[in-house]
Amino acid sequence: MNTTPAPDTLTITRPDDWHLHVRDGAALQTVVPHTAAQFARAIIMPNLRPPVTTAAQASAYRERIRAAVPAGLSFEPLMTLYLTDLLAPQEIERARDAGVVAVKLYPAGATTNSDAGVTDLRKTYKTLEAMQRAGLLLLMHGEVTSADIDLFDREAVFIERHLIPLRRDFPELKMVLEHITTREAVQYVGSADAYLGATITAHHLLYNRNAIFSGGIRPHYYCLPVLKREAHRQALVNAATSGSSKYFLGTDSAPHPAHLKEHASGCAGCYTAHAAIEMYAEVFDHAGALDKLQGFASFHGADFYRLPRNRDTITLRRESWTPPSSFALGEAELKPLRAGEVLPWRLLS
Ligand code: DOR
Ligand code: ZN
């Protein structure tokens, strides 16, 4: 731990968000400005309805996102395709030529809009070979879906059953284990070679599973992979603040209408884009590791994706403020994480 007193302002290279959901249509007008105010680039998840499965769809989606960036801000959406059993290897070359940087694996049934996901990884091997050749990354929602596996064990079992064989079969395919939540994932990623990285969300760094049940069921803390025990949260904080270039910022900010989260069968996802870098700063400050925030938020992801690091900066100040209790999401309401609660760090605009 650092023994010098923590500073009250922090200027770092502008960060990127390596895992983000912005949805489509009216939702873009609310959520894209939040991300563009903080981040220079973001990896855009393709789990729309229907999913983004062609280069042409990714290009059209990129234009809709760009159109929602407020004047005066510069923000670059980095596009991905959604892997299905049927995604053709030929589409990978078209995707690369259209500037798509990665393909997302959702095991079928694992999470929001994953019904078109992969039912058997063997069916995707020709496409994964094309990705390895083309230099596209494989981003993974790393959870098994078998009903006989406990919900809290799904990430660890995914590593054993799927990730280890995949890395053996595709040793030069760059892979990102997204939104890691367990000690097992930290151990596996930490001991792997430079072809494997991992993103970590702010909510998995801030909360353990007690948050979902404190004083009643709290649907705004429900996401997938679900929050885990405190020992796992601590392992994530240690990984993120370690300075290791294998770990980088990915918010998995996932907007849902409040009435679909506060529901008998509530949607998974935490919305954090309105105050993401502030929440990460809080975690790093608490761990006495503010000096490690820039690497995690601004350098490691860009280096892993072999993209240039950003050149401009952002400044955060230690100053209490309270985010709004909700935002408009089209006709619906969007309740952000920390709605109406005090945040100790503030982004200066
Ligand atoms: O909590 C989550 N929400 N996890 C996911 O994997 C998907 C995301 C969403 O799209 O809402
Ligand atoms: Zn996600």
GROMACS .gro file of C-alpha atoms and ligand atoms in nm:
model
  361
    1MET     CA    1   0.000   0.000   0.000
    2ASN     CA    2   0.106   0.354  -0.082
    3THR     CA    3   0.198   0.560   0.228
    4THR     CA    4   0.195   0.909   0.077
    5PRO     CA    5  -0.134   1.094   0.137
    6ALA     CA    6  -0.388   1.049  -0.143
    7PRO     CA    7  -0.421   1.358  -0.363
    8ASP     CA    8  -0.742   1.563  -0.388
    9THR     CA    9  -0.725   1.600  -0.763
   10LEU     CA   10  -0.618   1.342  -1.012
   11THR     CA   11  -0.543   1.401  -1.379
   12ILE     CA   12  -0.512   1.094  -1.598
   13THR     CA   13  -0.505   1.017  -1.968
   14ARG     CA   14  -0.866   0.999  -2.091
   15PRO     CA   15  -0.993   0.643  -2.024
   16ASP     CA   16  -1.175   0.397  -2.251
   17ASP     CA   17  -1.459   0.161  -2.163
   18TRP     CA   18  -1.380  -0.186  -2.296
   19HIS     CA   19  -1.732  -0.328  -2.236
   20LEU     CA   20  -2.047  -0.122  -2.279
   21HIS     CA   21  -2.416  -0.162  -2.365
   22VAL     CA   22  -2.582   0.141  -2.524
   23ARG     CA   23  -2.890  -0.034  -2.675
   24ASP     CA   24  -3.055   0.144  -2.969
   25GLY     CA   25  -3.322   0.396  -3.065
   26ALA     CA   26  -3.428   0.651  -2.805
   27ALA     CA   27  -3.205   0.497  -2.535
   28LEU     CA   28  -2.897   0.615  -2.727
   29GLN     CA   29  -2.988   0.978  -2.661
   30THR     CA   30  -2.959   0.925  -2.285
   31VAL     CA   31  -2.672   0.683  -2.246
   32VAL     CA   32  -2.425   0.777  -2.522
   33PRO     CA   33  -2.376   1.132  -2.385
   34HIS     CA   34  -2.294   0.989  -2.040
   35THR     CA   35  -2.021   0.765  -2.178
   36ALA     CA   36  -1.890   1.025  -2.425
   37ALA     CA   37  -1.844   1.275  -2.141
   38GLN     CA   38  -1.591   1.044  -1.975
   39PHE     CA   39  -1.445   0.800  -2.223
   40ALA     CA   40  -1.273   0.842  -2.560
   41ARG     CA   41  -1.376   0.501  -2.692
   42ALA     CA   42  -1.594   0.209  -2.591
   43ILE     CA   43  -1.638  -0.149  -2.703
   44ILE     CA   44  -2.005  -0.168  -2.797
   45MET     CA   45  -2.186  -0.489  -2.710
   46PRO     CA   46  -2.389  -0.644  -2.995
   47ASN     CA   47  -2.674  -0.800  -2.794
   48LEU     CA   48  -2.951  -0.601  -2.959
   49ARG     CA   49  -3.278  -0.757  -3.072
   50PRO     CA   50  -3.202  -0.888  -3.333
   51PRO     CA   51  -2.830  -0.918  -3.255
   52VAL     CA   52  -2.558  -0.748  -3.460
   53THR     CA   53  -2.431  -1.038  -3.672
   54THR     CA   54  -2.307  -0.874  -3.995
   55ALA     CA   55  -2.045  -0.616  -4.085
   56ALA     CA   56  -2.318  -0.406  -4.248
   57GLN     CA   57  -2.531  -0.406  -3.932
   58ALA     CA   58  -2.228  -0.310  -3.721
   59SER     CA   59  -2.148  -0.018  -3.953
   60ALA     CA   60  -2.507   0.108  -3.946
   61TYR     CA   61  -2.521   0.075  -3.566
   62ARG     CA   62  -2.192   0.269  -3.536
   63GLU     CA   63  -2.348   0.557  -3.732
   64ARG     CA   64  -2.656   0.564  -3.505
   65ILE     CA   65  -2.428   0.580  -3.200
   66ARG     CA   66  -2.212   0.854  -3.354
   67ALA     CA   67  -2.526   1.056  -3.424
   68ALA     CA   68  -2.606   1.052  -3.049
   69VAL     CA   69  -2.266   1.198  -2.945
   70PRO     CA   70  -2.321   1.557  -2.827
   71ALA     CA   71  -2.157   1.835  -3.030
   72GLY     CA   72  -1.813   1.922  -2.898
   73LEU     CA   73  -1.737   1.574  -2.761
   74SER     CA   74  -1.522   1.326  -2.943
   75PHE     CA   75  -1.615   0.962  -2.888
   76GLU     CA   76  -1.538   0.656  -3.097
   77PRO     CA   77  -1.760   0.346  -3.076
   78LEU     CA   78  -1.558   0.028  -3.136
   79MET     CA   79  -1.787  -0.230  -3.288
   80THR     CA   80  -1.833  -0.602  -3.225
   81LEU     CA   81  -2.027  -0.887  -3.383
   82TYR     CA   82  -2.242  -1.136  -3.194
   83LEU     CA   83  -2.118  -1.494  -3.231
   84THR     CA   84  -2.384  -1.750  -3.326
   85ASP     CA   85  -2.360  -2.113  -3.434
   86LEU     CA   86  -2.414  -1.982  -3.789
   87LEU     CA   87  -2.179  -1.682  -3.810
   88ALA     CA   88  -1.985  -1.749  -4.133
   89PRO     CA   89  -1.603  -1.727  -4.148
   90GLN     CA   90  -1.641  -1.502  -4.457
   91GLU     CA   91  -1.826  -1.246  -4.245
   92ILE     CA   92  -1.512  -1.210  -4.031
   93GLU     CA   93  -1.312  -1.065  -4.320
   94ARG     CA   94  -1.592  -0.827  -4.410
   95ALA     CA   95  -1.613  -0.727  -4.044
   96ARG     CA   96  -1.241  -0.657  -4.019
   97ASP     CA   97  -1.259  -0.444  -4.335
   98ALA     CA   98  -1.548  -0.250  -4.180
   99GLY     CA   99  -1.339  -0.174  -3.869
  100VAL     CA  100  -1.507  -0.426  -3.637
  101VAL     CA  101  -1.252  -0.516  -3.368
  102ALA     CA  102  -1.400  -0.814  -3.186
  103VAL     CA  103  -1.667  -1.084  -3.168
  104LYS     CA  104  -1.869  -1.154  -2.855
  105LEU     CA  105  -1.945  -1.502  -2.729
  106TYR     CA  106  -2.266  -1.539  -2.531
  107PRO     CA  107  -2.338  -1.899  -2.436
  108ALA     CA  108  -2.704  -1.943  -2.539
  109GLY     CA  109  -2.928  -1.849  -2.248
  110ALA     CA  110  -2.651  -1.702  -2.030
  111THR     CA  111  -2.787  -1.346  -2.003
  112THR     CA  112  -2.990  -1.058  -2.159
  113ASN     CA  113  -3.061  -1.121  -2.531
  114SER     CA  114  -2.845  -1.431  -2.547
  115ASP     CA  115  -3.102  -1.672  -2.694
  116ALA     CA  116  -2.925  -1.644  -3.033
  117GLY     CA  117  -2.594  -1.729  -2.863
  118VAL     CA  118  -2.368  -2.029  -2.908
  119THR     CA  119  -2.513  -2.372  -2.828
  120ASP     CA  120  -2.191  -2.567  -2.895
  121LEU     CA  121  -1.849  -2.404  -2.934
  122ARG     CA  122  -1.741  -2.676  -3.181
  123LYS     CA  123  -1.987  -2.527  -3.430
  124THR     CA  124  -1.794  -2.198  -3.426
  125TYR     CA  125  -1.442  -2.334  -3.479
  126LYS     CA  126  -1.410  -2.232  -3.848
  127THR     CA  127  -1.517  -1.881  -3.753
  128LEU     CA  128  -1.276  -1.869  -3.459
  129GLU     CA  129  -0.998  -1.975  -3.699
  130ALA     CA  130  -1.093  -1.687  -3.929
  131MET     CA  131  -1.081  -1.449  -3.631
  132GLN     CA  132  -0.740  -1.575  -3.529
  133ARG     CA  133  -0.616  -1.510  -3.886
  134ALA     CA  134  -0.783  -1.168  -3.912
  135GLY     CA  135  -0.669  -1.050  -3.567
  136LEU     CA  136  -1.020  -1.000  -3.426
  137LEU     CA  137  -1.052  -1.055  -3.052
  138LEU     CA  138  -1.290  -1.301  -2.887
  139LEU     CA  139  -1.480  -1.142  -2.596
  140MET     CA  140  -1.648  -1.388  -2.363
  141HIS     CA  141  -1.944  -1.388  -2.132
  142GLY     CA  142  -1.773  -1.659  -1.927
  143GLU     CA  143  -2.055  -1.851  -1.765
  144VAL     CA  144  -2.191  -2.199  -1.829
  145THR     CA  145  -2.565  -2.226  -1.854
  146SER     CA  146  -2.631  -2.584  -1.738
  147ALA     CA  147  -2.916  -2.588  -1.490
  148ASP     CA  148  -2.724  -2.835  -1.271
  149ILE     CA  149  -2.444  -2.583  -1.205
  150ASP     CA  150  -2.501  -2.345  -0.916
  151LEU     CA  151  -2.547  -1.986  -1.033
  152PHE     CA  152  -2.250  -1.872  -0.824
  153ASP     CA  153  -2.018  -2.136  -0.976
  154ARG     CA  154  -2.093  -2.069  -1.342
  155GLU     CA  155  -1.785  -1.859  -1.413
  156ALA     CA  156  -1.538  -2.100  -1.251
  157VAL     CA  157  -1.693  -2.394  -1.438
  158PHE     CA  158  -1.678  -2.200  -1.768
  159ILE     CA  159  -1.302  -2.163  -1.725
  160GLU     CA  160  -1.253  -2.538  -1.672
  161ARG     CA  161  -1.497  -2.662  -1.934
  162HIS     CA  162  -1.462  -2.405  -2.211
  163LEU     CA  163  -1.186  -2.148  -2.168
  164ILE     CA  164  -0.899  -2.389  -2.108
  165PRO     CA  165  -0.986  -2.602  -2.416
  166LEU     CA  166  -1.043  -2.289  -2.629
  167ARG     CA  167  -0.704  -2.145  -2.540
  168ARG     CA  168  -0.541  -2.479  -2.619
  169ASP     CA  169  -0.714  -2.493  -2.960
  170PHE     CA  170  -0.660  -2.123  -3.048
  171PRO     CA  171  -0.330  -2.024  -2.887
  172GLU     CA  172  -0.295  -1.707  -3.097
  173LEU     CA  173  -0.653  -1.582  -3.069
  174LYS     CA  174  -0.665  -1.288  -2.830
  175MET     CA  175  -0.941  -1.340  -2.576
  176VAL     CA  176  -1.097  -1.123  -2.308
  177LEU     CA  177  -1.279  -1.283  -2.018
  178GLU     CA  178  -1.536  -1.010  -1.962
  179HIS     CA  179  -1.663  -0.878  -1.629
  180ILE     CA  180  -1.474  -1.127  -1.411
  181THR     CA  181  -1.628  -1.186  -1.070
  182THR     CA  182  -1.430  -1.458  -0.893
  183ARG     CA  183  -1.097  -1.544  -0.732
  184GLU     CA  184  -1.080  -1.837  -0.974
  185ALA     CA  185  -1.096  -1.603  -1.273
  186VAL     CA  186  -0.830  -1.376  -1.125
  187GLN     CA  187  -0.604  -1.675  -1.067
  188TYR     CA  188  -0.657  -1.814  -1.415
  189VAL     CA  189  -0.611  -1.483  -1.599
  190GLY     CA  190  -0.313  -1.393  -1.382
  191SER     CA  191  -0.131  -1.713  -1.472
  192ALA     CA  192  -0.220  -1.711  -1.844
  193ASP     CA  193  -0.005  -1.578  -2.129
  194ALA     CA  194  -0.038  -1.239  -2.297
  195TYR     CA  195  -0.320  -1.357  -2.527
  196LEU     CA  196  -0.571  -1.343  -2.240
  197GLY     CA  197  -0.699  -1.033  -2.064
  198ALA     CA  198  -0.998  -0.952  -1.843
  199THR     CA  199  -1.228  -0.659  -1.782
  200ILE     CA  200  -1.362  -0.568  -1.438
  201THR     CA  201  -1.676  -0.362  -1.370
  202ALA     CA  202  -1.713  -0.089  -1.111
  203HIS     CA  203  -2.009  -0.266  -0.951
  204HIS     CA  204  -1.818  -0.592  -0.898
  205LEU     CA  205  -1.536  -0.389  -0.737
  206LEU     CA  206  -1.773  -0.197  -0.510
  207TYR     CA  207  -2.025  -0.458  -0.396
  208ASN     CA  208  -2.058  -0.815  -0.284
  209ARG     CA  209  -2.372  -1.028  -0.303
  210ASN     CA  210  -2.511  -0.895   0.024
  211ALA     CA  211  -2.605  -0.579  -0.170
  212ILE     CA  212  -2.874  -0.771  -0.359
  213PHE     CA  213  -3.050  -0.868  -0.037
  214SER     CA  214  -2.991  -0.583   0.208
  215GLY     CA  215  -3.322  -0.506   0.379
  216GLY     CA  216  -3.523  -0.671   0.100
  217ILE     CA  217  -3.457  -0.771  -0.259
  218ARG     CA  218  -3.273  -0.495  -0.445
  219PRO     CA  219  -3.311  -0.548  -0.819
  220HIS     CA  220  -3.078  -0.262  -0.916
  221TYR     CA  221  -2.784  -0.466  -0.784
  222TYR     CA  222  -2.876  -0.767  -0.996
  223CYS     CA  223  -2.644  -0.825  -1.290
  224LEU     CA  224  -2.482  -1.120  -1.462
  225PRO     CA  225  -2.247  -1.267  -1.366
  226VAL     CA  226  -2.416  -1.212  -1.032
  227LEU     CA  227  -2.226  -1.037  -0.748
  228LYS     CA  228  -2.022  -1.284  -0.544
  229ARG     CA  229  -1.891  -1.322  -0.186
  230GLU     CA  230  -1.668  -1.059  -0.026
  231ALA     CA  231  -1.353  -1.272  -0.069
  232HIS     CA  232  -1.409  -1.265  -0.445
  233ARG     CA  233  -1.465  -0.888  -0.446
  234GLN     CA  234  -1.135  -0.846  -0.264
  235ALA     CA  235  -0.957  -1.063  -0.521
  236LEU     CA  236  -1.098  -0.837  -0.795
  237VAL     CA  237  -0.982  -0.521  -0.617
  238ASN     CA  238  -0.635  -0.671  -0.574
  239ALA     CA  239  -0.622  -0.762  -0.944
  240ALA     CA  240  -0.746  -0.423  -1.069
  241THR     CA  241  -0.511  -0.226  -0.843
  242SER     CA  242  -0.211  -0.456  -0.892
  243GLY     CA  243  -0.076  -0.269  -1.193
  244SER     CA  244  -0.093  -0.588  -1.403
  245SER     CA  245  -0.164  -0.508  -1.767
  246LYS     CA  246  -0.395  -0.810  -1.796
  247TYR     CA  247  -0.682  -0.624  -1.626
  248PHE     CA  248  -0.863  -0.327  -1.769
  249LEU     CA  249  -1.174  -0.117  -1.727
  250GLY     CA  250  -1.501  -0.245  -1.872
  251THR     CA  251  -1.813  -0.105  -1.708
  252ASP     CA  252  -2.072  -0.346  -1.851
  253SER     CA  253  -2.303  -0.050  -1.795
  254ALA     CA  254  -2.636  -0.203  -1.899
  255PRO     CA  255  -2.942   0.024  -1.912
  256HIS     CA  256  -3.284  -0.134  -1.855
  257PRO     CA  257  -3.617   0.042  -1.799
  258ALA     CA  258  -3.671   0.059  -1.422
  259HIS     CA  259  -4.009  -0.117  -1.446
  260LEU     CA  260  -3.839  -0.420  -1.606
  261LYS     CA  261  -3.582  -0.440  -1.326
  262GLU     CA  262  -3.839  -0.388  -1.051
  263HIS     CA  263  -4.033  -0.686  -1.180
  264ALA     CA  264  -4.120  -1.043  -1.077
  265SER     CA  265  -3.857  -1.158  -1.328
  266GLY     CA  266  -3.622  -0.859  -1.324
  267CYS     CA  267  -3.362  -0.795  -1.596
  268ALA     CA  268  -2.990  -0.831  -1.523
  269GLY     CA  269  -2.774  -0.522  -1.552
  270CYS     CA  270  -2.642  -0.225  -1.355
  271TYR     CA  271  -2.633   0.120  -1.511
  272THR     CA  272  -2.306   0.295  -1.424
  273ALA     CA  273  -2.217   0.507  -1.729
  274HIS     CA  274  -2.336   0.829  -1.561
  275ALA     CA  275  -2.055   0.811  -1.303
  276ALA     CA  276  -1.830   0.525  -1.404
  277ILE     CA  277  -1.483   0.674  -1.372
  278GLU     CA  278  -1.586   0.833  -1.041
  279MET     CA  279  -1.683   0.492  -0.900
  280TYR     CA  280  -1.356   0.334  -1.014
  281ALA     CA  281  -1.167   0.627  -0.855
  282GLU     CA  282  -1.349   0.557  -0.528
  283VAL     CA  283  -1.239   0.192  -0.536
  284PHE     CA  284  -0.876   0.271  -0.619
  285ASP     CA  285  -0.866   0.550  -0.356
  286HIS     CA  286  -1.006   0.317  -0.091
  287ALA     CA  287  -0.739   0.060  -0.180
  288GLY     CA  288  -0.465   0.326  -0.153
  289ALA     CA  289  -0.389   0.276  -0.521
  290LEU     CA  290  -0.497   0.593  -0.704
  291ASP     CA  291  -0.160   0.582  -0.878
  292LYS     CA  292  -0.271   0.259  -1.051
  293LEU     CA  293  -0.598   0.398  -1.189
  294GLN     CA  294  -0.449   0.539  -1.509
  295GLY     CA  295  -0.295   0.207  -1.618
  296PHE     CA  296  -0.619   0.017  -1.555
  297ALA     CA  297  -0.851   0.278  -1.705
  298SER     CA  298  -0.645   0.431  -1.986
  299PHE     CA  299  -0.350   0.215  -2.091
  300HIS     CA  300  -0.394  -0.161  -2.044
  301GLY     CA  301  -0.699  -0.201  -2.265
  302ALA     CA  302  -0.562   0.009  -2.551
  303ASP     CA  303  -0.234  -0.184  -2.539
  304PHE     CA  304  -0.416  -0.520  -2.536
  305TYR     CA  305  -0.629  -0.422  -2.837
  306ARG     CA  306  -0.317  -0.273  -3.005
  307LEU     CA  307  -0.483   0.065  -3.038
  308PRO     CA  308  -0.309   0.396  -2.968
  309ARG     CA  309  -0.336   0.534  -2.616
  310ASN     CA  310  -0.548   0.849  -2.588
  311ARG     CA  311  -0.365   1.181  -2.579
  312ASP     CA  312  -0.597   1.413  -2.387
  313THR     CA  313  -0.670   1.395  -2.014
  314ILE     CA  314  -0.952   1.409  -1.761
  315THR     CA  315  -0.939   1.547  -1.409
  316LEU     CA  316  -1.117   1.409  -1.106
  317ARG     CA  317  -1.161   1.600  -0.781
  318ARG     CA  318  -1.236   1.471  -0.432
  319GLU     CA  319  -1.574   1.639  -0.395
  320SER     CA  320  -1.905   1.491  -0.279
  321TRP     CA  321  -2.196   1.500  -0.521
  322THR     CA  322  -2.517   1.308  -0.573
  323PRO     CA  323  -2.625   1.165  -0.908
  324PRO     CA  324  -2.992   1.208  -1.005
  325SER     CA  325  -3.237   0.945  -0.886
  326SER     CA  326  -3.334   0.867  -1.246
  327PHE     CA  327  -3.291   0.955  -1.611
  328ALA     CA  328  -3.539   0.931  -1.899
  329LEU     CA  329  -3.494   0.620  -2.114
  330GLY     CA  330  -3.725   0.686  -2.407
  331GLU     CA  331  -4.069   0.672  -2.246
  332ALA     CA  332  -3.937   0.479  -1.948
  333GLU     CA  333  -3.722   0.559  -1.645
  334LEU     CA  334  -3.360   0.455  -1.595
  335LYS     CA  335  -3.238   0.421  -1.237
  336PRO     CA  336  -2.860   0.445  -1.219
  337LEU     CA  337  -2.641   0.276  -0.962
  338ARG     CA  338  -2.587   0.509  -0.664
  339ALA     CA  339  -2.906   0.698  -0.754
  340GLY     CA  340  -2.952   0.971  -0.492
  341GLU     CA  341  -2.643   0.854  -0.297
  342VAL     CA  342  -2.325   1.047  -0.233
  343LEU     CA  343  -2.020   0.984  -0.450
  344PRO     CA  344  -1.684   1.103  -0.314
  345TRP     CA  345  -1.510   1.177  -0.649
  346ARG     CA  346  -1.630   1.409  -0.921
  347LEU     CA  347  -1.526   1.440  -1.285
  348LEU     CA  348  -1.450   1.801  -1.378
  349SER     CA  349  -1.588   1.885  -1.719
  350DOR     O1  350  -2.587  -0.777  -1.619
  350DOR     C1  351  -2.577  -0.791  -1.739
  350DOR     N1  352  -2.646  -0.714  -1.827
  350DOR     N2  353  -2.496  -0.886  -1.784
  350DOR     C2  354  -2.490  -0.916  -1.914
  350DOR     O2  355  -2.417  -1.005  -1.947
  350DOR     C3  356  -2.575  -0.847  -2.013
  350DOR     C4  357  -2.617  -0.716  -1.966
  350DOR     C5  358  -2.731  -0.658  -2.047
  350DOR     O3  359  -2.723  -0.658  -2.172
  350DOR     O4  360  -2.826  -0.611  -1.989
  351ZN      ZN  361  -2.223  -0.696  -2.090
   0.00000   0.00000   0.00000
